[in-house]
Coordinates of N, CA and C and ligand atoms in Angstrom, one line a residue:
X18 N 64.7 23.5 108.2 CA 65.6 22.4 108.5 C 66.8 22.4 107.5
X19 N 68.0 22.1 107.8 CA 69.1 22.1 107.0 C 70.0 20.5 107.5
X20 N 70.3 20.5 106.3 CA 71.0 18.9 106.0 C 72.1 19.6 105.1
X21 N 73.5 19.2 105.8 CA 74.6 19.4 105.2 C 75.1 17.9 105.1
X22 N 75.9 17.8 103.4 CA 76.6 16.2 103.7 C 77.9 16.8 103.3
X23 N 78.8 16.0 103.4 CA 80.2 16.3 102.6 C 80.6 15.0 102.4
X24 N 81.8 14.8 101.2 CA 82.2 13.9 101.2 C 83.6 14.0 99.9
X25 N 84.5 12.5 100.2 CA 85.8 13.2 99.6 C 85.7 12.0 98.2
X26 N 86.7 12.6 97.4 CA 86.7 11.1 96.7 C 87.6 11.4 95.8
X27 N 88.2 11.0 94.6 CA 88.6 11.0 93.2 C 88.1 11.0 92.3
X28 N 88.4 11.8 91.1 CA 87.9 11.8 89.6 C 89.5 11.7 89.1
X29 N 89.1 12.1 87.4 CA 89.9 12.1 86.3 C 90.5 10.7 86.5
X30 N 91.8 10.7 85.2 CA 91.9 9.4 84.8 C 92.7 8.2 85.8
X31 N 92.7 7.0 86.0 CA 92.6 6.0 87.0 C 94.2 6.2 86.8
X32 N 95.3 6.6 86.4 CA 96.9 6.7 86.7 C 97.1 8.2 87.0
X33 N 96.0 9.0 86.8 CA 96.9 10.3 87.5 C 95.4 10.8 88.5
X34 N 94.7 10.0 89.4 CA 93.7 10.5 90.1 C 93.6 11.9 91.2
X35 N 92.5 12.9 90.9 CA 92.7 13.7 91.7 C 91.8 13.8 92.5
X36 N 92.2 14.1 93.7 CA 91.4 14.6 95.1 C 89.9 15.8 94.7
X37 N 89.2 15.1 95.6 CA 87.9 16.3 95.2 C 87.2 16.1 96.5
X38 N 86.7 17.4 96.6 CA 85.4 17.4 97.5 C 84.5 17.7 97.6
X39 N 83.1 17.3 97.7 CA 81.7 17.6 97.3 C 81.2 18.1 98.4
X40 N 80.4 19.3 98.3 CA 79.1 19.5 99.9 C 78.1 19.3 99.1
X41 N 76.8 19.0 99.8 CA 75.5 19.0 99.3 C 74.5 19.5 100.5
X42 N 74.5 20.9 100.2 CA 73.8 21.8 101.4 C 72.0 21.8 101.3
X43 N 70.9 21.3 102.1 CA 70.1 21.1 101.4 C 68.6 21.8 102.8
X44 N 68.1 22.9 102.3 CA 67.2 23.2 103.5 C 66.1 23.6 102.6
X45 N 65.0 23.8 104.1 CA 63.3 23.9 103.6 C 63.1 25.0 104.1
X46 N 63.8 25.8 104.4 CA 63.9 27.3 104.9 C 62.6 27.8 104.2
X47 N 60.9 27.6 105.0 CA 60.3 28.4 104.2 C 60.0 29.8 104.1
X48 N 60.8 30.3 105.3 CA 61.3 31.9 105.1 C 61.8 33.0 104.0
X49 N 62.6 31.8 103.0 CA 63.8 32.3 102.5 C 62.6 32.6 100.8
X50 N 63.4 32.9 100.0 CA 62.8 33.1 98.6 C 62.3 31.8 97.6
X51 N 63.6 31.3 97.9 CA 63.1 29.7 97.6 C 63.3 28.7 98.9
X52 N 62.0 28.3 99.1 CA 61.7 27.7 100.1 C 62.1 26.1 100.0
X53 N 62.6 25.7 99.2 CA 63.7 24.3 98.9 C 64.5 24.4 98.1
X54 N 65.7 24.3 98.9 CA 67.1 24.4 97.9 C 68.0 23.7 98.3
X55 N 68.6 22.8 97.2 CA 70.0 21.6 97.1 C 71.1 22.5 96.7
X56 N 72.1 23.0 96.9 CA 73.1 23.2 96.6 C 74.5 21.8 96.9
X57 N 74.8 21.6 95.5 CA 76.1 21.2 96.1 C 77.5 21.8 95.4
X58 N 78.3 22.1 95.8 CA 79.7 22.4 95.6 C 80.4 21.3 95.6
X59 N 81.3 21.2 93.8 CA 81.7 20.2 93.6 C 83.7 21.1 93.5
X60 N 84.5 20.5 94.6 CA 85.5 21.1 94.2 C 86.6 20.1 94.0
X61 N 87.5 20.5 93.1 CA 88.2 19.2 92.5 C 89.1 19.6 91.3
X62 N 89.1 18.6 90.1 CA 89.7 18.4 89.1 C 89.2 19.6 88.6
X63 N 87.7 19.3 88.2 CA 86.7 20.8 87.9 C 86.2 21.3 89.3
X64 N 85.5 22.3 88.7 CA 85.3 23.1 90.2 C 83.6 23.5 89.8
X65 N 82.9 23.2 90.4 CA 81.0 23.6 90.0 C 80.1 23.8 91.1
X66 N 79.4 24.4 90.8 CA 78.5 24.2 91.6 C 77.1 24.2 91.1
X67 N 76.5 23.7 91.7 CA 74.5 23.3 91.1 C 73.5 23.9 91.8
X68 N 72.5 24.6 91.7 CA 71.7 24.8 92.6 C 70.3 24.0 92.4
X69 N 69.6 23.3 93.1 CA 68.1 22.9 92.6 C 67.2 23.4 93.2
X70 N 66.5 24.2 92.9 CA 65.7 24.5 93.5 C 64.3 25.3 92.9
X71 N 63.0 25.8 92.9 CA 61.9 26.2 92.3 C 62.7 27.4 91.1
X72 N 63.4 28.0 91.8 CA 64.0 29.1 90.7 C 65.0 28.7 90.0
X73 N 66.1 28.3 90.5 CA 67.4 27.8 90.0 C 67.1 25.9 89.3
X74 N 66.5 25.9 88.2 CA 65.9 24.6 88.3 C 67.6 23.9 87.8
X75 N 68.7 23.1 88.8 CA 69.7 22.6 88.5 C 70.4 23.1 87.3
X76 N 70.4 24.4 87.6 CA 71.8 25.5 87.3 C 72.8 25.4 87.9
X77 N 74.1 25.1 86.7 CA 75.1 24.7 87.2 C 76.0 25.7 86.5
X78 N 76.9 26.3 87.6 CA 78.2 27.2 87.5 C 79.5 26.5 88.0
X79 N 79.8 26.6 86.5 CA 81.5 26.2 86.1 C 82.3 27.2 86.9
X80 N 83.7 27.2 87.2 CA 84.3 27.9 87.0 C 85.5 27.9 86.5
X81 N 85.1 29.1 85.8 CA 86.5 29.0 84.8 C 87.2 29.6 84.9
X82 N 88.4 29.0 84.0 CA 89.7 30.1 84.7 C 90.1 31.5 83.9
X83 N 90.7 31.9 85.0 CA 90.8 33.5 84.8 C 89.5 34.2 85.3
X84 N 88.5 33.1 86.2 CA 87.2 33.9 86.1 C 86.9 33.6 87.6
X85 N 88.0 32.9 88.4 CA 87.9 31.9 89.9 C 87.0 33.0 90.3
X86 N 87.8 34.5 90.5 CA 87.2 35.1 91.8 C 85.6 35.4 91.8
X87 N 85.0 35.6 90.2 CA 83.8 35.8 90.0 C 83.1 34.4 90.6
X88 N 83.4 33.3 90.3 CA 82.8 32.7 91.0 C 82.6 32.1 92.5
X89 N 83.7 32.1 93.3 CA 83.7 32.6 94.3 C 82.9 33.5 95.0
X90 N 82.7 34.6 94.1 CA 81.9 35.6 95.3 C 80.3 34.9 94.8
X91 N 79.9 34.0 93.8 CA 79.2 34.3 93.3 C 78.1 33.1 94.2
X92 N 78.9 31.9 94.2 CA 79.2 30.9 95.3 C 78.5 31.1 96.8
X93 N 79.7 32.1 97.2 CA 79.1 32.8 98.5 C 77.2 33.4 98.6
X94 N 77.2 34.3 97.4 CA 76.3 34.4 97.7 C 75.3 34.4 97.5
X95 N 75.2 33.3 96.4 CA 74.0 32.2 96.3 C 73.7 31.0 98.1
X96 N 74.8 30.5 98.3 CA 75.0 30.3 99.8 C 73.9 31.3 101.2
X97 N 74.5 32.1 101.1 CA 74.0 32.9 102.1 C 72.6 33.4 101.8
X98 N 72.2 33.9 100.6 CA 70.7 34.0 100.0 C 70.0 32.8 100.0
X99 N 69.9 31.3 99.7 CA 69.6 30.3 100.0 C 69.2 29.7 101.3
X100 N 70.4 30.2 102.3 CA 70.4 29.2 103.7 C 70.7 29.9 104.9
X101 N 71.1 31.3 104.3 CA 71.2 32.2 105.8 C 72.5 32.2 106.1
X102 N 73.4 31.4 105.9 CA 74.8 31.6 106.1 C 75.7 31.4 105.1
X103 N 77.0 32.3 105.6 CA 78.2 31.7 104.8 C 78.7 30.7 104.6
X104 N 79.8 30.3 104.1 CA 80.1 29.2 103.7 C 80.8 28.0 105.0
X105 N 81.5 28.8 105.2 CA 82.1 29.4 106.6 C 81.5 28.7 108.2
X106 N 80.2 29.3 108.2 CA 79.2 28.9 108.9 C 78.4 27.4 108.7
X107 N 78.7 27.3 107.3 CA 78.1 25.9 107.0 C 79.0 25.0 107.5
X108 N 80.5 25.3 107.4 CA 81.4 24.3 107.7 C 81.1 24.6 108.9
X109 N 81.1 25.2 110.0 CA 81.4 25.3 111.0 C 80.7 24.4 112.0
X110 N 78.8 24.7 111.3 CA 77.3 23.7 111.7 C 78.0 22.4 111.1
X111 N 78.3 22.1 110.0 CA 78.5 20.6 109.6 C 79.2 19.9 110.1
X112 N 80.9 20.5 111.0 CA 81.0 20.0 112.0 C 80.8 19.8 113.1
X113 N 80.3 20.6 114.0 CA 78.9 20.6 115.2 C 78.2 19.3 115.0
X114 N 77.5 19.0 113.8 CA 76.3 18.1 113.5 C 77.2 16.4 113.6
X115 N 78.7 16.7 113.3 CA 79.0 15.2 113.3 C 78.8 14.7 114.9
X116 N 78.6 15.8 116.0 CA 79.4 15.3 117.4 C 78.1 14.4 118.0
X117 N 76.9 14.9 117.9 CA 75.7 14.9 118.6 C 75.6 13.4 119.3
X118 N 75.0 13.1 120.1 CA 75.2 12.2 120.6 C 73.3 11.7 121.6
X119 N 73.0 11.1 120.9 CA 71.5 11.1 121.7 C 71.6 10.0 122.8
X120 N 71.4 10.3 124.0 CA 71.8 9.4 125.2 C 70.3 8.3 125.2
X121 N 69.0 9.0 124.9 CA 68.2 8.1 124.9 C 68.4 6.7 124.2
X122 N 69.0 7.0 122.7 CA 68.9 6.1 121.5 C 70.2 5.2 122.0
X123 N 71.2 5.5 122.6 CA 72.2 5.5 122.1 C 73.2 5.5 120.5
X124 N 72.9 6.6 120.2 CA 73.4 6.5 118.6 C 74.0 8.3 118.3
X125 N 74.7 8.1 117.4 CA 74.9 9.6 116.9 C 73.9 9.7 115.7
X126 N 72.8 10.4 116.0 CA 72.2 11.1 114.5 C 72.7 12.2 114.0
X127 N 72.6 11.7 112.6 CA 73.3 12.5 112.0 C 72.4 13.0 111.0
X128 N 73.0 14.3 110.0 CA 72.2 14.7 108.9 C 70.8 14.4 109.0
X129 N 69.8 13.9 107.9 CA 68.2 14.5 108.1 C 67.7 13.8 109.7
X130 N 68.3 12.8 110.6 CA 68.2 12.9 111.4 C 68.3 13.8 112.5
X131 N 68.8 14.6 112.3 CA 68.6 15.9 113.3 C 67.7 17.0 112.8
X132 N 66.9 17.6 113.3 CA 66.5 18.9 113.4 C 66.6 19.7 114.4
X133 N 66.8 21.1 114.0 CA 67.0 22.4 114.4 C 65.8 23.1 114.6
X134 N 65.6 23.5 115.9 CA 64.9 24.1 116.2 C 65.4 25.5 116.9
X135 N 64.8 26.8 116.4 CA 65.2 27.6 117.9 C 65.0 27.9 119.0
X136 N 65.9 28.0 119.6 CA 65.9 28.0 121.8 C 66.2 29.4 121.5
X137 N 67.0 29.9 122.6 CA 67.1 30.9 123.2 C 67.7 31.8 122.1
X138 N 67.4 33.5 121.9 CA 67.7 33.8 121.2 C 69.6 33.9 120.7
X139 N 69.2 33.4 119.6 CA 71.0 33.2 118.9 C 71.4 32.3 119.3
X140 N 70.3 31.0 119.7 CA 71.0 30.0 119.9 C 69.8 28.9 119.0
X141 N 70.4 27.6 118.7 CA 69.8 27.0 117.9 C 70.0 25.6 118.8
X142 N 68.9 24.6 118.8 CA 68.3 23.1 119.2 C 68.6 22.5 118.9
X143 N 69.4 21.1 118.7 CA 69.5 20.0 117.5 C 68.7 19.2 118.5
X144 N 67.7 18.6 117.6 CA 66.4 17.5 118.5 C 67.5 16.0 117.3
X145 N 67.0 15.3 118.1 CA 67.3 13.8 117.6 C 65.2 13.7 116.5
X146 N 65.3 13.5 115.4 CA 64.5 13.3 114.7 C 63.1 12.0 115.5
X147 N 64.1 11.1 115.9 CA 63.1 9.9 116.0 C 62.7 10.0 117.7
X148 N 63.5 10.6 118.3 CA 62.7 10.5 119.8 C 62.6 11.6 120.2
X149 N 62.9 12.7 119.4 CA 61.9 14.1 120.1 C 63.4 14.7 121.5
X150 N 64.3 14.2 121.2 CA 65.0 14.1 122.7 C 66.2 15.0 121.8
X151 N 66.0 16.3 123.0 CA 67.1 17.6 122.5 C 68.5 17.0 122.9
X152 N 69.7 17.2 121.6 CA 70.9 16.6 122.1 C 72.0 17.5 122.4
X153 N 71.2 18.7 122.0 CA 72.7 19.9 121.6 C 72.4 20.8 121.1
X154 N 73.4 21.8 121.4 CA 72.5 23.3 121.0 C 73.9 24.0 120.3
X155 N 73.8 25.2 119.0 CA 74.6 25.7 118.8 C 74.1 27.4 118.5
X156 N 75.4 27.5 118.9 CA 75.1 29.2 118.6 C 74.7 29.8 117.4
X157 N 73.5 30.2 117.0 CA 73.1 31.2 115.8 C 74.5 32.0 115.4
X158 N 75.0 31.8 114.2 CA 76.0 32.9 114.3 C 76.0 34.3 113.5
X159 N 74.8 34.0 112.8 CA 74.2 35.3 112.2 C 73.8 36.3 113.3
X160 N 73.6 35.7 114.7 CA 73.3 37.1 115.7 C 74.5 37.6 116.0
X161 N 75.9 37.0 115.8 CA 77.0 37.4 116.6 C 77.6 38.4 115.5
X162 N 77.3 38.3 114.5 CA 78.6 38.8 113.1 C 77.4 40.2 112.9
Ligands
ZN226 ZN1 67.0 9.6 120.1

């Protein structure tokens, strides 16, 4: 299961506030190496990122300057070793996940309310969590790349 959140906001000081934005990427993937992992990406005033998880026990990478691109790649591919996809891909599912629309409930579930299941191959399920009732389906994009 994978739960993406995002969200915007401001830090630094209250007369010169700056824009930031947080993901908090979080799956039970018990396939992967670590079978529970939080990542969030904090970008902004500072720029970080955190991992929690059995191995990475909330390891957190600064980035610093003169050093962006190392972290960047580094980012990526803690990302993709974690959850199976790029960054890229996560944006792409996190917006998919806002649309869903369960006709039974009438409600949009969102985040840990939905799970992913797989259907057809390269293609993925979103079930509505509380009534078992499939709402939507997206393309695997790890089969396409
Ligand atoms: Zn429902």
């Amino acid at each position: 299961m994978l739960d993406i959140r995002y969200k915007t906001g401001s830090e630094g000081p209250a007369h010169d506030p700056y824009g930031y934005e947080e993901w908090t990427i979080w799956s039970d993937n018990p396939n992967f190496v670590d079978p529970e992992c939080t990542l969030k990406i904090h970008r902004g005033l500072s720029e970080w990122f955190q991992l929690s998880s059995l191995v990475y026990e909330g390891f957190k990478f600064q980035k610093l300057h003169g050093k962006e691109e190392l972290w960047e790649s580094t980012l990526e591919k803690f990302i993709t070793q974690s959850f199976g996809y790029t960054f890229k891909q996560i944006e792409r599912i996190y917006n998919r996940m806002q649309r869903p629309f369960c006709k039974e409930c009438k409600v949009y579930p969102k985040g840990r309310d939905l799970e992913i299941f797989p259907g057809y191959p390269g293609e993925e399920v979103l079930v509505h969590r509380g009534c078992g009732n499939p709402i939507g389906c997206m393309q695997n994009m790890s089969y396409i790349i």
